[in-house]
Coordinates of C-alpha atoms in Angstrom, one line a residue:
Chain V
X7 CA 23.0 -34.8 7.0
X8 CA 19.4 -34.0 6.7
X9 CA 20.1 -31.0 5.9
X10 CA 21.0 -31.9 2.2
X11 CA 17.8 -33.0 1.4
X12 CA 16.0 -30.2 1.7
X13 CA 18.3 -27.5 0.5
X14 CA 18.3 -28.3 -3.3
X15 CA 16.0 -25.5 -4.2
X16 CA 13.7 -22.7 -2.8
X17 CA 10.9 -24.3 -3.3
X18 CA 11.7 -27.2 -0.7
X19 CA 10.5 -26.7 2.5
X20 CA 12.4 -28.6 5.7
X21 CA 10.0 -30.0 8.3
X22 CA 11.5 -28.0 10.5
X23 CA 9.6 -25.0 8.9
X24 CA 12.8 -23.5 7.1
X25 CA 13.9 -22.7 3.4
X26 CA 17.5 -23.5 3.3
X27 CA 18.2 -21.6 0.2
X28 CA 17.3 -18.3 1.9
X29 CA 19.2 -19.5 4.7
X30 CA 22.0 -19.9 2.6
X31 CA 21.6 -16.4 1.0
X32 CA 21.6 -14.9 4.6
X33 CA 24.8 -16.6 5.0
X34 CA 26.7 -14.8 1.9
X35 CA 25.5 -11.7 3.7
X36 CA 27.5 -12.5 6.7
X37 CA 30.3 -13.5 4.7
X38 CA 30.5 -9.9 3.4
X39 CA 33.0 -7.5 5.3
X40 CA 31.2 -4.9 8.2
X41 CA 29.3 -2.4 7.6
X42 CA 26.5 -0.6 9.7
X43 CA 24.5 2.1 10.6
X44 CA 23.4 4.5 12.9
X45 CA 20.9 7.6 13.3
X46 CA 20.6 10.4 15.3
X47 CA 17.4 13.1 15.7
X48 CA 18.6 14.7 12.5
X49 CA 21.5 12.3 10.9
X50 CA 22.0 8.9 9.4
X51 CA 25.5 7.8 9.0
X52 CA 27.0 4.5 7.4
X53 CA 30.2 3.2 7.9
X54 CA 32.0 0.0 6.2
X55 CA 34.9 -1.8 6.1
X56 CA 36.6 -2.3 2.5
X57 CA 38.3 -5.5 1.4
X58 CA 41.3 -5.7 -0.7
X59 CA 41.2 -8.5 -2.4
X60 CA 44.9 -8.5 -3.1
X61 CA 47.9 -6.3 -2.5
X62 CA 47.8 -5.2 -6.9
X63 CA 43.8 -4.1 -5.8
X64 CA 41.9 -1.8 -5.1
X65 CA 39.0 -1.8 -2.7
X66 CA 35.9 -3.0 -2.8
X67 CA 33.5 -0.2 -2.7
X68 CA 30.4 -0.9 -0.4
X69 CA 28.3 2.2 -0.1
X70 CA 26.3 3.6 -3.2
X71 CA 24.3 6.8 -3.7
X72 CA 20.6 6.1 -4.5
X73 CA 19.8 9.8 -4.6
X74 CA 19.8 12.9 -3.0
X75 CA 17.8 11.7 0.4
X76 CA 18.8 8.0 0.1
X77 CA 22.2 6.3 0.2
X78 CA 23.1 2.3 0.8
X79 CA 25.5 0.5 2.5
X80 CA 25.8 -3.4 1.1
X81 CA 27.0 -7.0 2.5
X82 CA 27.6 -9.7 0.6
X83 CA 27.1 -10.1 -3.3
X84 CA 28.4 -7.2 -4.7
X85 CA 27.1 -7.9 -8.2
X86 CA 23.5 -8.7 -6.8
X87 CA 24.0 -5.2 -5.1
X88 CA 24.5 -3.3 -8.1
X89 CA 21.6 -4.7 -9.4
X90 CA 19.1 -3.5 -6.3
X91 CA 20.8 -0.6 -6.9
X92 CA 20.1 0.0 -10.0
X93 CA 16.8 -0.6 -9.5
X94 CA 16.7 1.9 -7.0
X95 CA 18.0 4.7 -8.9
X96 CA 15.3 3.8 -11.5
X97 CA 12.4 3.8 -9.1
X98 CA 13.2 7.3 -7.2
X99 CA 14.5 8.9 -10.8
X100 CA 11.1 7.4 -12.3
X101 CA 9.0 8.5 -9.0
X102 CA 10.6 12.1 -9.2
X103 CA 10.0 12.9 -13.0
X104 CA 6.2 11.9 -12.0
X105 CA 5.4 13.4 -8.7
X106 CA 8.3 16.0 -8.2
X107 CA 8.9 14.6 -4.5
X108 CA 11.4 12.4 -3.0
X109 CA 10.3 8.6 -3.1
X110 CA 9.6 8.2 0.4
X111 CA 12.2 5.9 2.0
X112 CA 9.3 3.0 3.9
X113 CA 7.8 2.4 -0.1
X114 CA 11.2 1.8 -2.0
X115 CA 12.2 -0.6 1.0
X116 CA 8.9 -2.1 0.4
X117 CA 9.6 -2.5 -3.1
X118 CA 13.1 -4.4 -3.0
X119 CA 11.5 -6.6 -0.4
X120 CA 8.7 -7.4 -3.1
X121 CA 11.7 -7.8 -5.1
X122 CA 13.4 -9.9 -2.8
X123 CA 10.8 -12.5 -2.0
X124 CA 10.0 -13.2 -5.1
X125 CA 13.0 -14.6 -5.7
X126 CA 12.5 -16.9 -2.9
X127 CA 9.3 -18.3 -4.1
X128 CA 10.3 -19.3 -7.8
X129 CA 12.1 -23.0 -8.9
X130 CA 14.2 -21.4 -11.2
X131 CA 15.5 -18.1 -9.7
X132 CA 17.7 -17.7 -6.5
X133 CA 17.7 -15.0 -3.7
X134 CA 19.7 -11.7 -3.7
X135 CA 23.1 -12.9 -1.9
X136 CA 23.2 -9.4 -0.8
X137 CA 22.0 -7.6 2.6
X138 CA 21.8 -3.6 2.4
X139 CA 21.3 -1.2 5.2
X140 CA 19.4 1.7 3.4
X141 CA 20.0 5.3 5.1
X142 CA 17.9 7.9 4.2
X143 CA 15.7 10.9 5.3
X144 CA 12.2 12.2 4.7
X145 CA 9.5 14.4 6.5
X146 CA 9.4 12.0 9.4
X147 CA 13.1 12.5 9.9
X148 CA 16.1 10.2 9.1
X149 CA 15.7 6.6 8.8
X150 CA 18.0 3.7 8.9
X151 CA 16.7 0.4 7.4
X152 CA 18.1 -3.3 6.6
X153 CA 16.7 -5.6 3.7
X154 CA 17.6 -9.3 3.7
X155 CA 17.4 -11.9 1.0
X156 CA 14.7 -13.0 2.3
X157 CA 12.2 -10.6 1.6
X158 CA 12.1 -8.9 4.7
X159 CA 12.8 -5.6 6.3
X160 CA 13.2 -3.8 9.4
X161 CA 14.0 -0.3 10.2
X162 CA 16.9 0.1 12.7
X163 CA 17.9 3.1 15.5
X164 CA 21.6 1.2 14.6
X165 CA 22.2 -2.0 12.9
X166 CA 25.9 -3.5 12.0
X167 CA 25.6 -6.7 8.9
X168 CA 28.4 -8.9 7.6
X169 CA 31.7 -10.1 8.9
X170 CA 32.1 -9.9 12.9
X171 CA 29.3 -7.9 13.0
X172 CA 28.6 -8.8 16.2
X173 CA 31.3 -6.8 18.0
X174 CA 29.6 -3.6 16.2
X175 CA 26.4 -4.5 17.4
X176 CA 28.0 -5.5 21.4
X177 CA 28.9 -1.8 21.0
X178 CA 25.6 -0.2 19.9
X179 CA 23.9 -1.7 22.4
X180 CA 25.8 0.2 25.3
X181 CA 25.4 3.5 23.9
X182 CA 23.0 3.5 21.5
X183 CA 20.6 5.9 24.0
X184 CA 23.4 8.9 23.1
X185 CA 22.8 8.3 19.0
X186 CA 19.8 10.4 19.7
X187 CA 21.1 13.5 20.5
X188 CA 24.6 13.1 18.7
X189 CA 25.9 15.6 16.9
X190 CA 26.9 14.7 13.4
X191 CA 30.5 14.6 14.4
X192 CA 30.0 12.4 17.3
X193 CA 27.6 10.5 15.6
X194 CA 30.2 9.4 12.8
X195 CA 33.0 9.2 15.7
X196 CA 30.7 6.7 17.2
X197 CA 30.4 4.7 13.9
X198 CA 34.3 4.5 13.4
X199 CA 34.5 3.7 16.9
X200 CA 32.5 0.5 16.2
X201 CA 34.0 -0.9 13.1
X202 CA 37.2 -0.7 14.9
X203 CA 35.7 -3.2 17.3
X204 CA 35.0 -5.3 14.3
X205 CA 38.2 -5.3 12.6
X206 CA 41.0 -8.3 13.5
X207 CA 43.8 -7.6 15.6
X208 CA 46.3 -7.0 12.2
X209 CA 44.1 -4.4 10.5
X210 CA 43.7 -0.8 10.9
X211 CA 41.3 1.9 9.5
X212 CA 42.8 4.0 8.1
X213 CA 41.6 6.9 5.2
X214 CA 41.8 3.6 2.2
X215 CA 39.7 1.0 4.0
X216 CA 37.2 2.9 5.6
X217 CA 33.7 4.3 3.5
X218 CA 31.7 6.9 6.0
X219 CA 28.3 8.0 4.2
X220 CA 26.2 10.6 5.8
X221 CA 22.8 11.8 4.9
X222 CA 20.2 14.0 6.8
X223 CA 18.0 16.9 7.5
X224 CA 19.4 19.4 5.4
X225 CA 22.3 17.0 3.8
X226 CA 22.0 15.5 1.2
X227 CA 24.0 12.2 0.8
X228 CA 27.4 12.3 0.9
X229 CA 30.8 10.1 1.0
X230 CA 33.6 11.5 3.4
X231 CA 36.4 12.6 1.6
X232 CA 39.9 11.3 1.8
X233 CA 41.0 14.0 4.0
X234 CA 37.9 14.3 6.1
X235 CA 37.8 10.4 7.2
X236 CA 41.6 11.2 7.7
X237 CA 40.7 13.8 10.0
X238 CA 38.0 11.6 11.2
X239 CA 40.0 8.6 12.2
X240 CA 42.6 10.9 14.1
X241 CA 40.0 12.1 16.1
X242 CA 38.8 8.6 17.1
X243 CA 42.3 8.4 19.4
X244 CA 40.2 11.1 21.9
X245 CA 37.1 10.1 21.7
X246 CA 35.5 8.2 24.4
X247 CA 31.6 7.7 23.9
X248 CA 31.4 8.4 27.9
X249 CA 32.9 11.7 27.5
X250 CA 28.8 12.8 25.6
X251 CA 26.8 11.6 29.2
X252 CA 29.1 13.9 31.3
X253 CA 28.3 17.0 28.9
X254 CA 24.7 16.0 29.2
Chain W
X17 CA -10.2 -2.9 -69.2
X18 CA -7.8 -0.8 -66.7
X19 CA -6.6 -3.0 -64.5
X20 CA -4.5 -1.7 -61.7
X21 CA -1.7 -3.6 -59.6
X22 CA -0.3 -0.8 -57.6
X23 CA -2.3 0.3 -55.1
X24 CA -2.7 4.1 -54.7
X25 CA -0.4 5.8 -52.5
X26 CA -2.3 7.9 -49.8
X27 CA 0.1 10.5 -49.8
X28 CA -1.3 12.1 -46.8
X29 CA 1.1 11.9 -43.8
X30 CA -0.5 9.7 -41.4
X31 CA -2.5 11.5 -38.9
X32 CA -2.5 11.0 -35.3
X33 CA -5.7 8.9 -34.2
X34 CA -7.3 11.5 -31.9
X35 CA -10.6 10.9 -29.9
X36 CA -11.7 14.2 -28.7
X37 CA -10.8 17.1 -29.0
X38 CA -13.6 18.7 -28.3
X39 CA -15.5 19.0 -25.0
X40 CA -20.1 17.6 -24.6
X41 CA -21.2 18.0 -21.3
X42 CA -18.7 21.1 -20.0
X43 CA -18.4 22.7 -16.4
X44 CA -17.6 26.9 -16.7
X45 CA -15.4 28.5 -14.6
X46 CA -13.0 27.6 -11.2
X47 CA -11.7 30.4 -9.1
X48 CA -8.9 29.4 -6.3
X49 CA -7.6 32.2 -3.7
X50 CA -5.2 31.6 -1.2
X51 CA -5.8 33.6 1.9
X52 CA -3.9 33.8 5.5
X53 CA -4.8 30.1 6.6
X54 CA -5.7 28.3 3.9
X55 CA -6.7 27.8 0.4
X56 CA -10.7 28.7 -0.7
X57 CA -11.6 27.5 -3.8
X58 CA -15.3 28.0 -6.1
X59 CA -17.1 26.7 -9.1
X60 CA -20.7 27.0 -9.8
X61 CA -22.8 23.4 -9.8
X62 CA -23.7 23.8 -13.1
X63 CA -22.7 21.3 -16.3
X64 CA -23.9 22.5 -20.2
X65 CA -24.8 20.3 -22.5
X66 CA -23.4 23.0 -25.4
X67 CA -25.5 25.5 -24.9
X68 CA -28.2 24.1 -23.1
X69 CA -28.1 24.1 -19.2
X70 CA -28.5 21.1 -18.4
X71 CA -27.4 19.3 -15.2
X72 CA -28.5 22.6 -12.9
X73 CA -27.0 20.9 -9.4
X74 CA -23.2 19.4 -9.7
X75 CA -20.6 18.7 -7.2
X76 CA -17.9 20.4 -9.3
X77 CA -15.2 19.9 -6.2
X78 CA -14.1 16.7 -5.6
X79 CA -11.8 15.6 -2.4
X80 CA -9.2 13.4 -3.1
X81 CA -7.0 13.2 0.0
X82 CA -7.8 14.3 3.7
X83 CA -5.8 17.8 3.0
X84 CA -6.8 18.3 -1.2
X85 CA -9.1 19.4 -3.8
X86 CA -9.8 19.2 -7.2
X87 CA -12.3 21.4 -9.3
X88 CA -11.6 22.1 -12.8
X89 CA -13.6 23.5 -15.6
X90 CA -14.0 21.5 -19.3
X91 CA -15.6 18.6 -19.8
X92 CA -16.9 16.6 -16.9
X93 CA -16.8 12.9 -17.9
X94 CA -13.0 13.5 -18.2
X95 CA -13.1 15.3 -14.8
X96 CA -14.7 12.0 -13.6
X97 CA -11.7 10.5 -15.2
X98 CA -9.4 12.2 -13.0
X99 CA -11.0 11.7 -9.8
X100 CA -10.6 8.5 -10.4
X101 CA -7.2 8.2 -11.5
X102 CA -5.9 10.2 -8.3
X103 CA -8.1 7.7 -6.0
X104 CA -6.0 5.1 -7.8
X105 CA -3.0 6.6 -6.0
X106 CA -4.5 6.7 -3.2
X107 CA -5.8 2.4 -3.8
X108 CA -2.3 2.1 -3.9
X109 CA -0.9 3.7 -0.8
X110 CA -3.8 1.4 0.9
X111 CA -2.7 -1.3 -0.4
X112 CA 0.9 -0.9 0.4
X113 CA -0.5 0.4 4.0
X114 CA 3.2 1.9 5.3
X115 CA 1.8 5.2 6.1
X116 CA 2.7 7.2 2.9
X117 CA 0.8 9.9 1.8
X118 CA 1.1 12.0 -1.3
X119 CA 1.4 16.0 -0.7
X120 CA -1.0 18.1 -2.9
X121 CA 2.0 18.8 -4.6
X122 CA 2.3 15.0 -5.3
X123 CA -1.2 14.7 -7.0
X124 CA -1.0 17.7 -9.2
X125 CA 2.3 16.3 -10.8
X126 CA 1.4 13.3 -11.5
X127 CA -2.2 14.7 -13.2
X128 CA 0.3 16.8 -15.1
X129 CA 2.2 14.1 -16.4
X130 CA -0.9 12.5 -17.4
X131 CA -2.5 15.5 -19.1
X132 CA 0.9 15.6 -20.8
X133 CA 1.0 12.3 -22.1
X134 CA -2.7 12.6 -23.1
X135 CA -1.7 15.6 -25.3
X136 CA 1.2 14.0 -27.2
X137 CA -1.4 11.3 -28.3
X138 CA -3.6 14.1 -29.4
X139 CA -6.3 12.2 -27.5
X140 CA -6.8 15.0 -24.4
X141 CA -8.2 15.5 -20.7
X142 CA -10.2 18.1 -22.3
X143 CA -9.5 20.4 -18.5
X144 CA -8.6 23.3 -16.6
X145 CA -7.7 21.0 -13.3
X146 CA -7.5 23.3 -10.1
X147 CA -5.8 21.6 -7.2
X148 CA -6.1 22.9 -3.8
X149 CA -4.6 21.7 -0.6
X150 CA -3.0 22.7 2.9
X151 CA 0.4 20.5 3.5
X152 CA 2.9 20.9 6.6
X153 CA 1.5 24.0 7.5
X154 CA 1.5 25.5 3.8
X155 CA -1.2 26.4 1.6
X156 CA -1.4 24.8 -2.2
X157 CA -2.3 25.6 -4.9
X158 CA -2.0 24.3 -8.6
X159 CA -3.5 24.5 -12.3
X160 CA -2.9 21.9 -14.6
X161 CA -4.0 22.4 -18.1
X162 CA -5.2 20.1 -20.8
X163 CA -1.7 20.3 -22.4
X164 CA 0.2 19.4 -19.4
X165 CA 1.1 23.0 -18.2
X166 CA 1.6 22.7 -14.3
X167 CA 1.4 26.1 -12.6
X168 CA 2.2 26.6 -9.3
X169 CA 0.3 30.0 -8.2
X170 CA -1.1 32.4 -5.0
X171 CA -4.8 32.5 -6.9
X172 CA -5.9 30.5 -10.0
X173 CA -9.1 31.3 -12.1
X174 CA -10.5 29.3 -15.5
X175 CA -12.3 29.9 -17.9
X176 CA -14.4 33.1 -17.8
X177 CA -13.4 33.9 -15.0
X178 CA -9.8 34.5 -16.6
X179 CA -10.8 37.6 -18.1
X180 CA -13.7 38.8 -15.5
X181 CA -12.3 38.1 -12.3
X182 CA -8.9 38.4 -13.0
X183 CA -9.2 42.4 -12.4
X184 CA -11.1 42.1 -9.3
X185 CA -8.8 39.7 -7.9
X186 CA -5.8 41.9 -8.5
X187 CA -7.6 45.1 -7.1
X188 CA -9.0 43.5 -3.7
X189 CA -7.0 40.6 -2.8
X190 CA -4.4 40.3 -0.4
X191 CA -2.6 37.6 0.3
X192 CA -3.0 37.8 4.1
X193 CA -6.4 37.6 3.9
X194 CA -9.2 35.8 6.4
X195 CA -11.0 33.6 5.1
X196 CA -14.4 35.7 5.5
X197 CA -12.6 38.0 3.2
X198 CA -11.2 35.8 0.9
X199 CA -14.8 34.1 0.6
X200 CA -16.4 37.6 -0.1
X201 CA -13.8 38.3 -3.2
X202 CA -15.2 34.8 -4.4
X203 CA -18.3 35.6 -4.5
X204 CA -18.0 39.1 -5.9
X205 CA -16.1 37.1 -8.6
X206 CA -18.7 34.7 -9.4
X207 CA -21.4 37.2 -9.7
X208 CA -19.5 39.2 -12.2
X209 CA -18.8 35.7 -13.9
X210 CA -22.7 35.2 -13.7
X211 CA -24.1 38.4 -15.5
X212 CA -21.3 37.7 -18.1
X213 CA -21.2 33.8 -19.1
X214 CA -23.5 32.4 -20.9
X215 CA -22.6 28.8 -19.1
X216 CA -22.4 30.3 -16.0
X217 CA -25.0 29.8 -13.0
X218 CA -25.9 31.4 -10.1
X219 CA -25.9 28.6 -7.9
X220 CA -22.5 28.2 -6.2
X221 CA -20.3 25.6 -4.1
X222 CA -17.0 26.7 -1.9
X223 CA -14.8 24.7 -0.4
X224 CA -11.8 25.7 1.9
X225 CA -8.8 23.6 2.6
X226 CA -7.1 25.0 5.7
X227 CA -5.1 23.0 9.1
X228 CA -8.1 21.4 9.8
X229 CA -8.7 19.6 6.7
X230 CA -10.8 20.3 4.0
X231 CA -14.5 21.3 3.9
X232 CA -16.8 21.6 1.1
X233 CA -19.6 23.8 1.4
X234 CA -23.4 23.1 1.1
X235 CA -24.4 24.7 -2.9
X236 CA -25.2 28.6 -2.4
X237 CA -27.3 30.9 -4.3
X238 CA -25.5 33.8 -5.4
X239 CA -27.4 37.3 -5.1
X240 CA -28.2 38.8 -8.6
X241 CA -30.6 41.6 -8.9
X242 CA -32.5 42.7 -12.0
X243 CA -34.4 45.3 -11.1
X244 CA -32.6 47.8 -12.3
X245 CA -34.4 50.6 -13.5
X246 CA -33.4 51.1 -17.1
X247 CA -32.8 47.1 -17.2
X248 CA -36.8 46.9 -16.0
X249 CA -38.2 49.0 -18.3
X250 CA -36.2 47.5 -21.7
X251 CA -34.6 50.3 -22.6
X252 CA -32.9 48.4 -25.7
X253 CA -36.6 47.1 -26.9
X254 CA -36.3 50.2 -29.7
X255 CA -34.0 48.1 -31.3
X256 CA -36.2 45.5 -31.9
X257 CA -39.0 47.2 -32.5
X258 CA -37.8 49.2 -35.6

């Protein structure tokens, strides 16, 4: 197929205007399992779905504290993840020892898309395989971002990546207008209720394949406990995201 | 014939390589008062060449963002230094154009972690750096010193002014003050300052920083008066005459 001969390197362009290789990077993201976002007024939560490799395994972590206002949520290469995240750490640790402030959320995505594009414009290098949905909160209020291997960006009211994604998104879009106003609770009861849309018909979340990260005005990130995404996912029997338009 | 193959040991510990460490062309004293509303800050416009008063008409206060200030007192070409090293930041947030801003609080860290790192080479910013600014509806206001010290304070003065003005401050300022009477403790300050440095001058500048933005003053003239009787009529020429 045509297709072949123009998808050798990233520095091949087809004539139909497209780098494979980035395309190809974009496809290791969707290979990854589920894991998305959402924000309310004050809140950002993240929610994903970990894999077990095998039965003797543990799971695959997916979510990843940058710092105190920033947390991550990844798809895809895990190893190319810890290495964005990494560099991450650096840049707010470095940006805090020098200014005394939070590294504000829109320049650090800025940076890994620098990052990220440069790898797509080099013979010798190849694109992060990894997508990341960045959660975090500065003086505007919370924030909820996605990077791509291609280099670019976009900030997100909700955003579901990797593996039967699409389900999570089918769900955001009918009720993404009550994020706004959603309580923290609700907001994460909303998440959960997404990624069960996501999930095949054999699985089921339960406290060891389920990651919830929360960060917002006035929290700082952090990861649900065992016991509270316990709590969490019993609730999720009761809750019905109509029940929140009746109260309003 | 001595000849000699070793070469003599310089058993002198190798000293830093430092530039200067010691101030030419030197602004005198900054004084920096919060007050209910904002932050008022003054220096006088002049720079001494030692001890010669030379350059009688300088803009000692420099803005560097929409909502801060910088004065400070020491040598000026390294004040010029610094001006420019904050506009650098702000270069960069331009060219990265997504809206971010540094917070006063922002600018006066990183000018401390330059001052610091300047002093560890023994090569310093030879300055008092006063930095001034309104932020989220809070008033600023920072001194940074030529070793790297980064204070945090409600009023800041330099030089001079340290042991002058420091007394007057203390007695007639309030934190809760209007500007109008913030401004008039300045100036009380800087004519005490006046009659008492040698490198002080009587020509001032203010600047206050408040919701609106900042606003530097037109250059005043501070009011001395030297008619005093016993100053008019020499009364320690007997001194001098004997």
């Amino acid at each position: 197929m045509l297709k072949h001969l123009y998808d050798t390197d990233c520095t091949t362009w087809s004539p139909q205007g497209k780098l494979f290789q980035v395309e190809y990077a974009m496809e290791a993201v969707k290979q990854g399992s589920i894991c998305l976002g959402l924000k309310s007024e004050k809140y950002v939560v993240l929610c994903s779905l970990k894999r077990q490799p095998s039965e003797l395994a543990g799971f695959q972590e997916k979510q990843f504290k940058i710092d105190d206002h920033i947390g991550i949520a990844i798809a895809g290469l895990t190893a190319d993840a810890r290495v964005l995240c990494k560099y991450m750490r650096n840049e707010c640790l470095q940006h805090k020892y020098t200014y005394e402030s939070d590294h504000p959320i829109n320049r650090l995505i800025a940076k890994i898309a620098e990052k990220s594009q440069h790898k797509t414009q080099n013979s010798s290098k190849r694109p992060y395989g990894v997508g990341l949905l960045v959660a975090g909160v500065d003086q505007d209020g919370p924030h909820l971002f996605e990077t791509c291997p291609s280099g670019n960006y976009y900030e997100f009211k909700c955003q579901a990546i990797g593996s039967r994604s699409q389900a999570g998104r089918t769900y955001f879009e009918s009720w993404f207008q009550l994020f706004e106003k959603s309580s923290q609770q609700q907001l994460i009861l909303h998440g959960l209720t997404a990624l069960k849309k996501a999930i095949m018909d054999d699985e089921e979340l339960s406290e060891k394949n389920v990651e919830v990260g929360i960060v917002g005005v006035g929290q700082k990130f952090k990861s649900l406990s065992q016991d509270e995404l316990k709590f969490y996912i019993k609730e999720l029997e009761g809750f019905n995201a109509g029940d929140q338009m009746i109260v309003e | 014939m001595k000849i000699s193959l070793a070469k003599e040991f310089d058993n002198k510990a190798h000293q830093p390589v430092a530039h200067t460490t010691s101030p030419i062309v030197t602004g005198a004293s900054v004084v920096a008062l919060k007050f209910r509303d904002g932050v008022i800050i003054g220096t006088d416009t002049l720079c001494s060449y030692g001890s010669m008063a030379d350059f009688k008409d300088v803009k000692r206060i420099r803005q560097i963002s929409k909502n801060t200030v910088i004065a400070a007192s020491g040598d000026h070409s390294d004040f010029q230094e610094v001006v420019r090293l904050l506009g650098e930041i702000n270069t960069e947030a331009l060219q990265y154009d997504d809206g971010v801003s540094p917070t006063p609080r922002d600018y006066a860290n990183y000018l401390a972690r330059v001052q610091y790192q300047r002093r560890n080479k023994i090569d310093p910013l030879y300055l008092m750096n006063v930095i001034a600014g309104y932020y989220n509806g809070e008033q600023y206001l920072g001194l940074v010193d030529l070793y790297g010290t980064y204070i945090e304070a409600k009023t800041v003065t330099t030089g001079f002014a340290n042991y002058f003005c420091k007394a007057i401050i203390a007695n007639y300022w309030r934190e809760d003050f209007s500007e109008e009477e913030a401004r008039k403790i300045l100036i009380e300050c800087f004519k005490v300052v006046f009659c008492r440095d040698a490198r002080a001058h009587d020509r001032i500048q203010i600047s206050v920083i408040n919701k609106d933005g900042v606003r530097i003053e037109d250059p005043i003239q501070v009011e001395t008066r030297w008619d005093f009787q016993k100053f008019a009529t020499k009364a320690n020429e007997k001194l001098h005459t004997q």
